[in-house]
Every structure is written in structure tokens, then in C-alpha cells.
């Protein structure tokens, strides 16, 4: 039973860890490429315009906007699926479970924003207050995974849970504060379509093709309405049903019937299937689709695409800062963002977590202590993907955008380095295989 619960999470951690490595590679490649003799090709690639649509409705955007508005909507769709799953059946499905990561996430959002606003001296850059809010789960888990068995699994679960709440906070900030010039009529149409999908989901009806078509329409309506289209991805995710149409027991019984049918109609010497066998396999495909949770199935299908393709492409498109004599950085903006990420996350996550524990509002998971929490708080300052995304929304001026990205890179690097060194210094050497984990996991789950 314990293994069934833990194994999927361990698989998730491995995916996110390797995604972090790809993300680092894509970031380094973007910076090297943007400062190489082939820099003109880098600029030309992302400025190349692609058009889709008809004469009446034409979308004509540079490739970088198709990445930031289009591919990232799929990233946000996956975030929405993860948030819904965690709220309904995961680490956030009860007050007791959600309290600890919630306290940490609130501190991890509020303190970085407060530090940024306190240090800000330029009204033109104040719009960047949301940049240090979020934690990059891929990078942070990749760093944590390097420590291996030196850190308990409960710390990885904690990091994942509060990073998801951080993402939710960032999504709300984008929707409320980083959208402008709203066309309410288009937004109303989008919400009518979303309402229909919510109703169909409530009635336990789901068609992936219909949901996909409606999802594209909703994305276009959000794009044209002035609300950032990635928010459509999150809202679409909330319409995906989590319940199976049949339970596993019914499916198992039906499988037995189908297998018996295949045996009866089997003709060993025939090079092709009989009509009876084809009908049995059609039944198998139909019953298999019914036993799968649509939300779980989509999350499983999309996770590798997002982790191994979309996020690295986003980094490659957005991390290419040209470093040269003509680069004009607002060094104070760099300091604000770096301080918000490293100092803000370290103080905010650890302080709010410890205060919550002292007030008996939360309880630390088995195997964690104050030092562990401080180390995780440092790692939380790795805010690459979502931070860069918000910086693109916050600033139009290239100098401010470049300064923000430099601040994000500096703050994330310092957070990752100090978080790793701190956790390595306070952790024990890994125990021999078989001596660790079982009691810790049992207590945590119970």
C-alpha cells in the first residue's frame, strides 16, 4: 500500500529533476548563443512571424510569443491539473495536510514581494513586484535530488506542495495584476464556454476532442480579451473530471470476460485477427478509456512533453541575454530581484513555517526539523521559469527586461548554491539500503 502511494511521487521527482538539468542546459545554451557570432540567428529565429487562422480571424505573432502565449498555456494547463489533483486527493485535500505548505507558501510570496517593494526606488520598475514570488519546481527538485538519500522524502513532498501553492499565487497575480485593457464581452463568452464544460464535467461527461476544440476557442478569447491566455490553460484544467466512469473492480471483471472471449475466438494459424477478436479489442479499448481518470491520464501524457520540451524551449527563447558594452542594466533592479528571491524566500518560507509550528497551527512532517526547513527555504529562491514569465509581462523596456532576467539568474544561482551547501552540511550520510524510509513514510502517510 505504501509503495503504491510513494512510487508515483518518486517517479514525478525523477522527471522534474531531469527537467531541471535540461532547463539548465537550455539556459546556458541561450546565453552562449546570444553572445556568439551566430547571435543574429538567435534573434531572427525568435522574431520570425508565424500566422494561423482565416482572413476574418488571423493570429500573426513572432515565434517567441507563440512560445510564451501558446506553449506556456499548456504548461499552465498542467499546473492547473496538478493543483486540482492536490486539492481533491493529494497533499492539499485537507486542512491538516495543506496547513504546513500553505503557511510556507504565504511567507514565500509575501516576504519577497515586501523586500522588492521596500527596496524599490523607481516607480517604473515597481510593476516587477511579482517576479520573486514563485519557486521553480524543476530546478529546485533537481538540486534536492542531487543530495539523494541525505534528505528525507518528506522534504521533497513539502517542497512540491508549497511550490504548487506558489504557482497558484503566481497565476492569480498574473490574472489580476498583469492583464490590462480587458474586453469584457469576449471574456464573458469564454466563461460561458467554461461554464458549459464545468457542467458536463459535473455530469461525468468527457470527450477529449470536444474539450480540446473548446479549449482552443477559450484560449483565443482570452488572448483577444486582454487577460493573459495562459490563465485559460489553468481554468480549462479545472474543467477536466477527475473521477473514473467505472471503478477498477468492474474493469477487472470485464477484462476477464474479454480475455476469455479472445481465447475462445483465437485461431493460432491465422495471420490476422478474427472479427470476434477485433470486437473484443474494441471493447477493451473502450473499457480502458472509461477506467482511466481523465485528469490523471492527461497529466501523465503531458508531463514529459512539458518537462522535456516546453520548459526547455521557453528557457532557450527567453534566457538569451546579450552581454556586451551596449548592455544597460539597472543594477538596483538586479539587486531587488536577487534579494527578493534569496533573502525573501529564505526568510519568508522558514519564518512562517516555524511560526506556524510554534503556534501549533501546523506540524512538521516526520524526519524534518528547523534546519531542514531553512535549507528548503533557500532552495525555494530558485524561481527561474515563472519569474522570467512574469518579468516578460511586467516590463516592456528591454533594459528592464534584461535587468530582471539577470536578477533572476543571480538570485536563483545563489539560492540553489547556498541551499545545496546548507542541506549537505546539516544532513547525515545516507543509511544503507533497507534501513531508511519505511518508518518515515509510514508515519508521514498515517
CSV table of C-alpha atoms in Angstrom, one decimal:
chain,number,residue,atom,x,y,z
A,1,UNK,CA,0.0,0.0,0.0
A,2,UNK,CA,2.8,2.4,1.0
A,3,UNK,CA,4.7,1.6,-2.1
A,4,UNK,CA,1.7,2.3,-4.3
A,5,UNK,CA,1.5,5.8,-2.8
A,6,UNK,CA,5.2,6.6,-2.8
A,7,UNK,CA,6.3,5.2,-6.2
A,8,UNK,CA,4.3,7.7,-8.4
A,9,UNK,CA,5.7,10.6,-6.4
A,10,UNK,CA,9.3,9.3,-6.7
A,11,UNK,CA,8.7,9.0,-10.5
A,12,UNK,CA,7.5,12.6,-10.5
A,13,UNK,CA,10.6,13.7,-8.7
A,14,UNK,CA,12.8,12.0,-11.2
A,15,UNK,CA,11.0,13.6,-14.1
A,16,UNK,CA,11.3,17.1,-12.5
A,17,UNK,CA,14.9,16.5,-11.6
A,18,UNK,CA,15.9,15.6,-15.2
A,19,UNK,CA,13.8,18.5,-16.4
A,20,UNK,CA,15.9,20.8,-14.2
A,21,UNK,CA,19.0,19.5,-15.9
A,22,UNK,CA,17.6,20.2,-19.4
A,23,UNK,CA,16.4,23.6,-18.2
A,24,UNK,CA,20.0,24.5,-17.1
A,25,UNK,CA,21.4,23.3,-20.4
A,26,UNK,CA,18.9,25.3,-22.4
A,27,UNK,CA,19.6,28.4,-20.3
A,28,UNK,CA,23.4,28.1,-20.8
A,29,UNK,CA,22.9,27.4,-24.5
A,30,UNK,CA,20.7,30.5,-24.9
A,31,UNK,CA,23.2,32.8,-23.2
A,32,UNK,CA,26.1,31.3,-25.2
A,33,UNK,CA,24.2,31.5,-28.4
A,34,UNK,CA,23.0,35.1,-27.8
A,35,UNK,CA,26.6,36.2,-27.3
A,36,UNK,CA,28.2,34.2,-30.1
A,37,UNK,CA,28.9,35.2,-33.7
A,38,UNK,CA,25.6,33.5,-34.5
A,39,UNK,CA,23.7,35.9,-32.3
A,40,UNK,CA,21.8,37.3,-35.3
A,41,UNK,CA,20.4,33.8,-36.0
A,42,UNK,CA,19.1,33.7,-32.3
A,43,UNK,CA,17.3,37.0,-32.7
A,44,UNK,CA,16.0,36.1,-36.2
A,45,UNK,CA,14.6,32.8,-35.0
A,46,UNK,CA,12.5,34.1,-32.2
A,47,UNK,CA,11.4,37.2,-34.1
A,48,UNK,CA,10.2,35.0,-37.1
A,49,UNK,CA,6.5,35.5,-37.6
A,50,UNK,CA,4.0,32.7,-37.8
A,51,UNK,CA,0.4,33.1,-38.9
A,52,UNK,CA,-2.6,30.9,-38.2
A,53,UNK,CA,-6.2,31.4,-38.9
A,54,UNK,CA,-8.5,32.7,-41.6
A,55,UNK,CA,-8.9,36.2,-43.2
A,56,UNK,CA,-11.6,37.0,-40.6
A,57,UNK,CA,-9.5,35.8,-37.6
A,58,UNK,CA,-5.8,35.8,-38.2
A,59,UNK,CA,-3.2,35.3,-35.4
A,60,UNK,CA,0.2,36.7,-36.6
A,61,UNK,CA,2.8,36.6,-33.9
A,62,UNK,CA,6.6,36.3,-33.5
A,63,UNK,CA,7.8,32.8,-32.6
A,64,UNK,CA,8.7,33.9,-29.1
A,65,UNK,CA,5.1,34.9,-28.4
A,66,UNK,CA,3.8,31.6,-29.7
A,67,UNK,CA,6.1,30.0,-27.1
A,68,UNK,CA,5.2,32.4,-24.3
A,69,UNK,CA,1.5,32.6,-25.0
A,70,UNK,CA,0.9,29.2,-26.7
A,71,UNK,CA,3.2,26.6,-25.4
A,72,UNK,CA,3.2,28.1,-21.9
A,73,UNK,CA,-0.6,27.8,-21.9
A,74,UNK,CA,0.0,24.0,-22.0
A,75,UNK,CA,2.4,24.4,-19.1
A,76,UNK,CA,-0.2,26.3,-17.1
A,77,UNK,CA,-2.8,23.7,-18.1
A,78,UNK,CA,-0.6,21.1,-16.5
A,79,UNK,CA,-0.2,23.3,-13.4
A,80,UNK,CA,-4.0,23.5,-13.2
A,81,UNK,CA,-4.3,19.7,-13.4
A,82,UNK,CA,-1.7,19.4,-10.6
A,83,UNK,CA,-3.4,22.0,-8.4
A,84,UNK,CA,-6.9,20.3,-8.9
A,85,UNK,CA,-5.5,16.9,-8.1
A,86,UNK,CA,-3.7,18.1,-5.0
A,87,UNK,CA,-6.8,19.9,-3.8
A,88,UNK,CA,-9.1,16.9,-4.3
A,89,UNK,CA,-7.0,13.9,-3.4
A,90,UNK,CA,-3.4,15.0,-2.8
A,91,UNK,CA,-1.3,16.9,-0.3
A,92,UNK,CA,-3.7,19.8,-0.1
A,93,UNK,CA,-7.0,17.9,0.2
A,94,UNK,CA,-7.5,18.6,3.9
A,95,UNK,CA,-6.8,21.5,6.3
A,96,UNK,CA,-4.3,19.4,8.2
A,97,UNK,CA,-2.3,18.4,5.1
A,98,UNK,CA,-2.5,21.9,3.5
A,99,UNK,CA,-1.7,23.9,6.5
A,100,UNK,CA,2.1,23.4,6.6
A,101,UNK,CA,2.8,24.1,2.9
A,102,UNK,CA,0.2,26.9,2.9
A,103,UNK,CA,2.0,28.7,5.7
A,104,UNK,CA,5.3,28.3,3.9
A,105,UNK,CA,3.9,29.4,0.6
A,106,UNK,CA,2.3,32.5,2.1
A,107,UNK,CA,5.6,33.5,3.6
A,108,UNK,CA,7.4,32.6,0.4
A,109,UNK,CA,5.2,35.0,-1.5
A,110,UNK,CA,4.6,37.9,0.9
A,111,UNK,CA,8.2,38.5,2.1
A,112,UNK,CA,9.9,38.5,-1.3
A,113,UNK,CA,7.2,41.0,-2.5
A,114,UNK,CA,7.7,43.1,0.6
A,115,UNK,CA,11.5,43.2,0.1
A,116,UNK,CA,11.2,44.1,-3.5
A,117,UNK,CA,8.7,46.9,-2.8
A,118,UNK,CA,10.8,48.2,0.2
A,119,UNK,CA,14.0,48.3,-1.9
A,120,UNK,CA,12.3,49.8,-5.0
A,121,UNK,CA,13.2,53.4,-5.7
A,122,UNK,CA,12.0,53.6,-9.3
A,123,UNK,CA,8.2,53.8,-10.0
A,124,UNK,CA,8.9,52.4,-13.5
A,125,UNK,CA,10.1,49.1,-12.1
A,126,UNK,CA,7.6,48.7,-9.3
A,127,UNK,CA,5.5,46.6,-11.7
A,128,UNK,CA,8.0,43.8,-11.3
A,129,UNK,CA,7.0,43.1,-7.7
A,130,UNK,CA,5.6,39.7,-8.7
A,131,UNK,CA,8.9,38.4,-10.2
A,132,UNK,CA,10.3,36.9,-6.9
A,133,UNK,CA,7.0,35.2,-5.9
A,134,UNK,CA,7.2,31.8,-7.4
A,135,UNK,CA,9.5,28.7,-7.0
A,136,UNK,CA,10.7,26.8,-10.0
A,137,UNK,CA,9.9,23.2,-9.0
A,138,UNK,CA,12.0,21.6,-11.8
A,139,UNK,CA,15.2,23.4,-10.8
A,140,UNK,CA,14.7,23.1,-7.1
A,141,UNK,CA,13.8,19.4,-7.1
A,142,UNK,CA,16.8,18.7,-9.4
A,143,UNK,CA,19.1,20.3,-6.8
A,144,UNK,CA,17.4,18.5,-4.0
A,145,UNK,CA,17.7,15.2,-5.9
A,146,UNK,CA,21.5,15.6,-6.1
A,147,UNK,CA,21.6,15.2,-2.3
A,148,UNK,CA,20.0,11.8,-2.8
A,149,UNK,CA,19.1,9.9,0.4
A,150,UNK,CA,20.7,12.6,2.5
A,151,UNK,CA,17.4,14.3,2.6
A,152,UNK,CA,14.1,12.6,3.7
A,153,UNK,CA,11.4,12.1,1.1
A,154,UNK,CA,9.0,14.2,3.2
A,155,UNK,CA,11.2,17.3,2.4
A,156,UNK,CA,10.6,16.7,-1.4
A,157,UNK,CA,6.9,16.3,-0.8
A,158,UNK,CA,6.9,19.5,1.2
A,159,UNK,CA,8.8,21.4,-1.5
A,160,UNK,CA,6.5,20.1,-4.2
A,161,UNK,CA,3.3,21.0,-2.2
A,162,UNK,CA,4.3,24.6,-1.3
A,163,UNK,CA,5.7,25.2,-4.8
A,164,UNK,CA,2.3,24.3,-6.3
A,165,UNK,CA,0.6,26.8,-3.9
A,166,UNK,CA,3.2,29.3,-5.0
A,167,UNK,CA,2.3,28.6,-8.6
A,168,UNK,CA,-1.4,29.2,-7.8
A,169,UNK,CA,-0.5,32.5,-6.2
A,170,UNK,CA,1.5,33.5,-9.3
A,171,UNK,CA,-1.4,32.5,-11.5
A,172,UNK,CA,-3.8,34.8,-9.5
A,173,UNK,CA,-1.2,37.6,-9.7
A,174,UNK,CA,-0.9,37.3,-13.5
A,175,UNK,CA,-4.7,37.2,-13.9
A,176,UNK,CA,-5.4,40.2,-11.6
A,177,UNK,CA,-2.4,42.5,-11.9
A,178,UNK,CA,-0.7,41.6,-15.2
A,179,UNK,CA,-3.6,41.9,-17.5
A,180,UNK,CA,-4.9,45.2,-19.0
A,181,UNK,CA,-7.3,46.6,-21.5
A,182,UNK,CA,-9.9,43.9,-20.8
A,183,UNK,CA,-12.6,43.3,-23.4
A,184,UNK,CA,-15.4,42.1,-21.1
A,185,UNK,CA,-17.6,40.8,-23.9
A,186,UNK,CA,-15.0,38.3,-25.1
A,187,UNK,CA,-14.3,37.3,-21.5
A,188,UNK,CA,-18.0,36.6,-20.9
A,189,UNK,CA,-18.1,34.3,-24.0
A,190,UNK,CA,-15.1,32.5,-22.7
A,191,UNK,CA,-16.6,32.0,-19.2
A,192,UNK,CA,-19.9,30.8,-20.8
A,193,UNK,CA,-17.9,28.0,-22.6
A,194,UNK,CA,-16.0,27.2,-19.4
A,195,UNK,CA,-19.3,27.0,-17.5
A,196,UNK,CA,-20.7,24.5,-20.1
A,197,UNK,CA,-17.5,22.4,-19.7
A,198,UNK,CA,-17.8,22.5,-15.9
A,199,UNK,CA,-21.5,21.3,-16.2
A,200,UNK,CA,-20.5,18.5,-18.5
A,201,UNK,CA,-17.7,17.5,-16.1
A,202,UNK,CA,-20.2,17.5,-13.2
A,203,UNK,CA,-22.5,15.3,-15.2
A,204,UNK,CA,-19.5,13.0,-15.7
A,205,UNK,CA,-19.4,13.5,-19.5
A,206,UNK,CA,-15.9,13.9,-21.1
A,207,UNK,CA,-14.8,13.9,-24.7
A,208,UNK,CA,-11.1,14.8,-25.2
A,209,UNK,CA,-11.8,16.0,-28.7
A,210,UNK,CA,-14.6,18.3,-27.7
A,211,UNK,CA,-12.7,19.7,-24.7
A,212,UNK,CA,-9.7,20.3,-26.9
A,213,UNK,CA,-11.6,22.3,-29.5
A,214,UNK,CA,-13.4,24.3,-26.9
A,215,UNK,CA,-10.1,24.8,-25.1
A,216,UNK,CA,-8.6,26.4,-28.2
A,217,UNK,CA,-11.6,28.7,-28.6
A,218,UNK,CA,-11.3,29.7,-24.9
A,219,UNK,CA,-7.6,30.4,-25.4
A,220,UNK,CA,-8.2,32.6,-28.4
A,221,UNK,CA,-11.0,34.5,-26.5
A,222,UNK,CA,-8.6,35.1,-23.5
A,223,UNK,CA,-5.9,36.2,-25.9
A,224,UNK,CA,-8.1,38.8,-27.6
A,225,UNK,CA,-9.8,39.8,-24.3
A,226,UNK,CA,-6.7,41.2,-22.6
A,227,UNK,CA,-6.4,38.5,-20.0
A,228,UNK,CA,-3.2,36.6,-20.5
A,229,UNK,CA,-4.1,33.4,-22.4
A,230,UNK,CA,-2.1,31.1,-20.1
A,231,UNK,CA,-4.9,31.7,-17.5
A,232,UNK,CA,-7.2,29.9,-19.9
A,233,UNK,CA,-4.9,26.9,-19.5
A,234,UNK,CA,-5.4,26.8,-15.8
A,235,UNK,CA,-9.2,27.3,-16.0
A,236,UNK,CA,-9.5,24.6,-18.6
A,237,UNK,CA,-7.7,22.2,-16.4
A,238,UNK,CA,-10.3,22.8,-13.6
A,239,UNK,CA,-13.0,21.6,-16.0
A,240,UNK,CA,-11.3,18.2,-16.5
A,241,UNK,CA,-13.1,15.5,-14.5
A,242,UNK,CA,-11.0,13.5,-12.0
A,243,UNK,CA,-13.4,10.6,-11.5
A,244,UNK,CA,-13.4,7.4,-13.4
A,245,UNK,CA,-16.5,6.4,-15.2
A,246,UNK,CA,-16.2,2.9,-13.9
A,247,UNK,CA,-14.1,1.6,-11.0
A,248,UNK,CA,-11.2,-0.8,-11.2
A,249,UNK,CA,-13.2,-3.8,-9.9
A,250,UNK,CA,-15.7,-3.5,-12.7
A,251,UNK,CA,-12.9,-3.1,-15.2
A,252,UNK,CA,-11.1,-6.2,-13.9
A,253,UNK,CA,-14.2,-8.3,-14.2
A,254,UNK,CA,-14.8,-7.0,-17.7
A,255,UNK,CA,-11.1,-7.7,-18.6
A,256,UNK,CA,-11.6,-11.3,-17.6
A,257,UNK,CA,-14.6,-11.6,-19.9
A,258,UNK,CA,-12.7,-10.1,-22.8
A,259,UNK,CA,-9.7,-12.3,-22.2
A,260,UNK,CA,-11.9,-15.4,-22.2
A,261,UNK,CA,-13.5,-14.1,-25.4
A,262,UNK,CA,-10.1,-13.7,-27.1
A,263,UNK,CA,-9.1,-17.2,-26.1
A,264,UNK,CA,-12.4,-18.7,-27.5
A,265,UNK,CA,-12.1,-16.9,-30.8
A,266,UNK,CA,-8.3,-17.4,-31.1
A,267,UNK,CA,-7.1,-19.1,-34.3
A,268,UNK,CA,-3.3,-19.7,-33.9
A,269,UNK,CA,-2.6,-20.2,-37.6
A,270,UNK,CA,-4.4,-17.1,-38.9
A,271,UNK,CA,-2.1,-14.2,-39.8
A,272,UNK,CA,-4.8,-11.6,-38.9
A,273,UNK,CA,-7.4,-11.3,-36.2
A,274,UNK,CA,-10.9,-12.6,-36.5
A,275,UNK,CA,-13.9,-10.3,-36.4
A,276,UNK,CA,-14.7,-11.6,-32.9
A,277,UNK,CA,-11.1,-10.7,-31.7
A,278,UNK,CA,-11.3,-7.2,-33.2
A,279,UNK,CA,-14.6,-6.7,-31.4
A,280,UNK,CA,-13.1,-7.9,-28.2
A,281,UNK,CA,-10.2,-5.5,-28.6
A,282,UNK,CA,-12.5,-2.6,-29.4
A,283,UNK,CA,-14.4,-3.4,-26.1
A,284,UNK,CA,-11.0,-3.5,-24.3
A,285,UNK,CA,-10.1,0.0,-25.7
A,286,UNK,CA,-13.5,1.4,-24.7
A,287,UNK,CA,-13.4,0.0,-21.2
A,288,UNK,CA,-9.8,1.1,-20.7
A,289,UNK,CA,-10.7,4.7,-21.5
A,290,UNK,CA,-13.6,4.5,-19.0
A,291,UNK,CA,-11.5,3.2,-16.1
A,292,UNK,CA,-8.9,6.0,-16.5
A,293,UNK,CA,-9.3,9.3,-14.7
A,294,UNK,CA,-9.3,11.9,-17.5
A,295,UNK,CA,-7.3,14.3,-15.3
A,296,UNK,CA,-4.8,11.7,-14.3
A,297,UNK,CA,-4.5,10.5,-17.9
A,298,UNK,CA,-3.9,14.0,-19.3
A,299,UNK,CA,-1.4,14.8,-16.5
A,300,UNK,CA,0.5,11.6,-17.3
A,301,UNK,CA,0.5,12.3,-21.0
A,302,UNK,CA,1.5,15.9,-20.8
A,303,UNK,CA,4.1,15.8,-18.0
A,304,UNK,CA,7.0,14.5,-20.2
A,305,UNK,CA,6.1,16.9,-23.0
A,306,UNK,CA,6.1,19.9,-20.6
A,307,UNK,CA,9.2,18.8,-18.7
A,308,UNK,CA,11.4,17.7,-21.6
A,309,UNK,CA,10.2,20.0,-24.4
A,310,UNK,CA,8.1,23.1,-23.4
A,311,UNK,CA,10.1,24.3,-20.4
A,312,UNK,CA,13.5,23.9,-22.1
A,313,UNK,CA,12.2,25.7,-25.2
A,314,UNK,CA,10.8,28.5,-23.0
A,315,UNK,CA,14.3,28.9,-21.4
A,316,UNK,CA,16.0,28.8,-24.8
A,317,UNK,CA,13.7,31.5,-26.1
A,318,UNK,CA,13.9,33.8,-23.0
A,319,UNK,CA,17.2,33.4,-21.3
A,320,UNK,CA,19.3,34.7,-24.2
A,321,UNK,CA,20.7,38.0,-22.6
A,322,UNK,CA,23.3,39.7,-24.8
A,323,UNK,CA,26.2,40.6,-22.5
A,324,UNK,CA,28.3,43.4,-24.0
A,325,UNK,CA,29.2,47.1,-23.9
A,326,UNK,CA,25.8,48.0,-25.1
A,327,UNK,CA,24.0,46.2,-22.3
A,328,UNK,CA,22.5,48.7,-20.0
A,329,UNK,CA,21.5,47.1,-16.7
A,330,UNK,CA,19.5,48.7,-13.9
A,331,UNK,CA,21.8,47.2,-11.2
A,332,UNK,CA,19.4,48.2,-8.4
A,333,UNK,CA,16.6,46.3,-10.1
A,334,UNK,CA,19.0,43.3,-10.3
A,335,UNK,CA,19.7,43.6,-6.5
A,336,UNK,CA,16.0,43.9,-5.7
A,337,UNK,CA,15.0,40.7,-7.6
A,338,UNK,CA,18.0,38.7,-6.4
A,339,UNK,CA,17.4,39.8,-2.8
A,340,UNK,CA,13.7,39.1,-3.1
A,341,UNK,CA,14.4,35.5,-4.3
A,342,UNK,CA,17.2,34.6,-1.9
A,343,UNK,CA,16.6,36.6,1.2
A,344,UNK,CA,12.8,36.9,0.7
A,345,UNK,CA,12.3,33.2,0.2
A,346,UNK,CA,14.7,32.1,2.9
A,347,UNK,CA,13.2,34.4,5.5
A,348,UNK,CA,9.6,34.0,4.3
A,349,UNK,CA,9.3,30.3,4.0
A,350,UNK,CA,11.3,29.4,7.1
A,351,UNK,CA,9.9,32.1,9.3
A,352,UNK,CA,6.2,31.4,8.5
A,353,UNK,CA,6.8,27.7,8.8
A,354,UNK,CA,8.4,28.0,12.2
A,355,UNK,CA,5.8,30.5,13.5
A,356,UNK,CA,3.0,28.1,12.4
A,357,UNK,CA,4.7,25.2,14.2
A,358,UNK,CA,5.3,27.3,17.4
A,359,UNK,CA,1.6,28.4,17.4
A,360,UNK,CA,0.6,24.7,17.0
A,361,UNK,CA,-1.2,25.5,13.7
A,362,UNK,CA,1.0,23.1,11.7
A,363,UNK,CA,3.1,20.1,12.4
A,364,UNK,CA,6.4,19.3,10.7
A,365,UNK,CA,6.4,16.0,8.8
A,366,UNK,CA,8.3,13.1,10.3
A,367,UNK,CA,12.1,13.4,9.6
A,368,UNK,CA,12.1,17.2,9.2
A,369,UNK,CA,13.4,19.9,11.6
A,370,UNK,CA,14.1,23.6,11.7
A,371,UNK,CA,17.4,23.2,9.8
A,372,UNK,CA,15.8,21.2,7.1
A,373,UNK,CA,13.1,23.8,6.6
A,374,UNK,CA,15.7,26.6,6.4
A,375,UNK,CA,17.6,24.7,3.7
A,376,UNK,CA,14.4,24.1,1.7
A,377,UNK,CA,13.5,27.8,2.1
A,378,UNK,CA,16.9,28.7,0.5
A,379,UNK,CA,16.2,26.3,-2.4
A,380,UNK,CA,12.7,28.0,-2.8
A,381,UNK,CA,14.6,31.1,-4.1
A,382,UNK,CA,15.2,29.2,-7.4
A,383,UNK,CA,12.4,31.0,-9.3
A,384,UNK,CA,13.5,30.7,-12.9
A,385,UNK,CA,10.6,29.7,-15.1
A,386,UNK,CA,7.7,31.6,-13.6
A,387,UNK,CA,9.9,34.5,-12.6
A,388,UNK,CA,11.1,35.0,-16.2
A,389,UNK,CA,7.5,34.6,-17.4
A,390,UNK,CA,6.2,37.4,-15.1
A,391,UNK,CA,9.2,39.6,-16.0
A,392,UNK,CA,8.1,39.4,-19.6
A,393,UNK,CA,4.6,40.7,-18.6
A,394,UNK,CA,5.9,43.3,-16.2
A,395,UNK,CA,8.3,45.2,-18.4
A,396,UNK,CA,8.2,46.4,-22.0
A,397,UNK,CA,11.5,48.3,-21.8
A,398,UNK,CA,14.3,45.9,-23.0
A,399,UNK,CA,16.8,47.3,-20.4
A,400,UNK,CA,14.4,46.5,-17.6
A,401,UNK,CA,13.6,43.1,-19.0
A,402,UNK,CA,17.3,42.2,-19.3
A,403,UNK,CA,18.0,43.5,-15.8
A,404,UNK,CA,15.1,41.4,-14.4
A,405,UNK,CA,16.5,38.3,-16.1
A,406,UNK,CA,20.0,38.9,-14.8
A,407,UNK,CA,18.5,39.4,-11.3
A,408,UNK,CA,16.5,36.1,-11.6
A,409,UNK,CA,19.7,34.3,-12.8
A,410,UNK,CA,21.8,35.7,-10.0
A,411,UNK,CA,19.1,35.2,-7.3
A,412,UNK,CA,18.3,31.6,-8.5
A,413,UNK,CA,22.0,30.7,-8.6
A,414,UNK,CA,22.8,32.0,-5.1
A,415,UNK,CA,19.6,30.3,-3.8
A,416,UNK,CA,20.4,27.0,-5.4
A,417,UNK,CA,24.1,27.0,-4.3
A,418,UNK,CA,23.5,28.0,-0.7
A,419,UNK,CA,20.5,25.8,-0.4
A,420,UNK,CA,22.5,22.8,-1.6
A,421,UNK,CA,25.6,23.5,0.6
A,422,UNK,CA,23.4,24.2,3.7
A,423,UNK,CA,21.4,20.9,3.3
A,424,UNK,CA,24.6,19.0,2.5
A,425,UNK,CA,26.3,20.4,5.7
A,426,UNK,CA,23.4,19.5,8.0
A,427,UNK,CA,22.4,16.2,6.6
A,428,UNK,CA,23.7,12.8,7.7
A,429,UNK,CA,25.4,10.3,5.3
A,430,UNK,CA,22.8,8.1,3.6
A,431,UNK,CA,22.0,4.9,5.5
A,432,UNK,CA,22.4,1.5,3.9
A,433,UNK,CA,19.6,0.3,1.7
A,434,UNK,CA,16.7,-1.1,3.7
A,435,UNK,CA,17.4,0.8,6.9
A,436,UNK,CA,15.7,4.0,6.0
A,437,UNK,CA,12.5,5.4,4.7
A,438,UNK,CA,9.9,2.8,5.7
A,439,UNK,CA,9.1,4.2,9.2
A,440,UNK,CA,9.4,7.7,8.0
A,441,UNK,CA,7.0,7.1,5.1
A,442,UNK,CA,4.5,5.2,7.2
A,443,UNK,CA,4.3,7.9,9.8
A,444,UNK,CA,4.0,10.6,7.2
A,445,UNK,CA,1.1,8.9,5.4
A,446,UNK,CA,-0.7,8.0,8.6
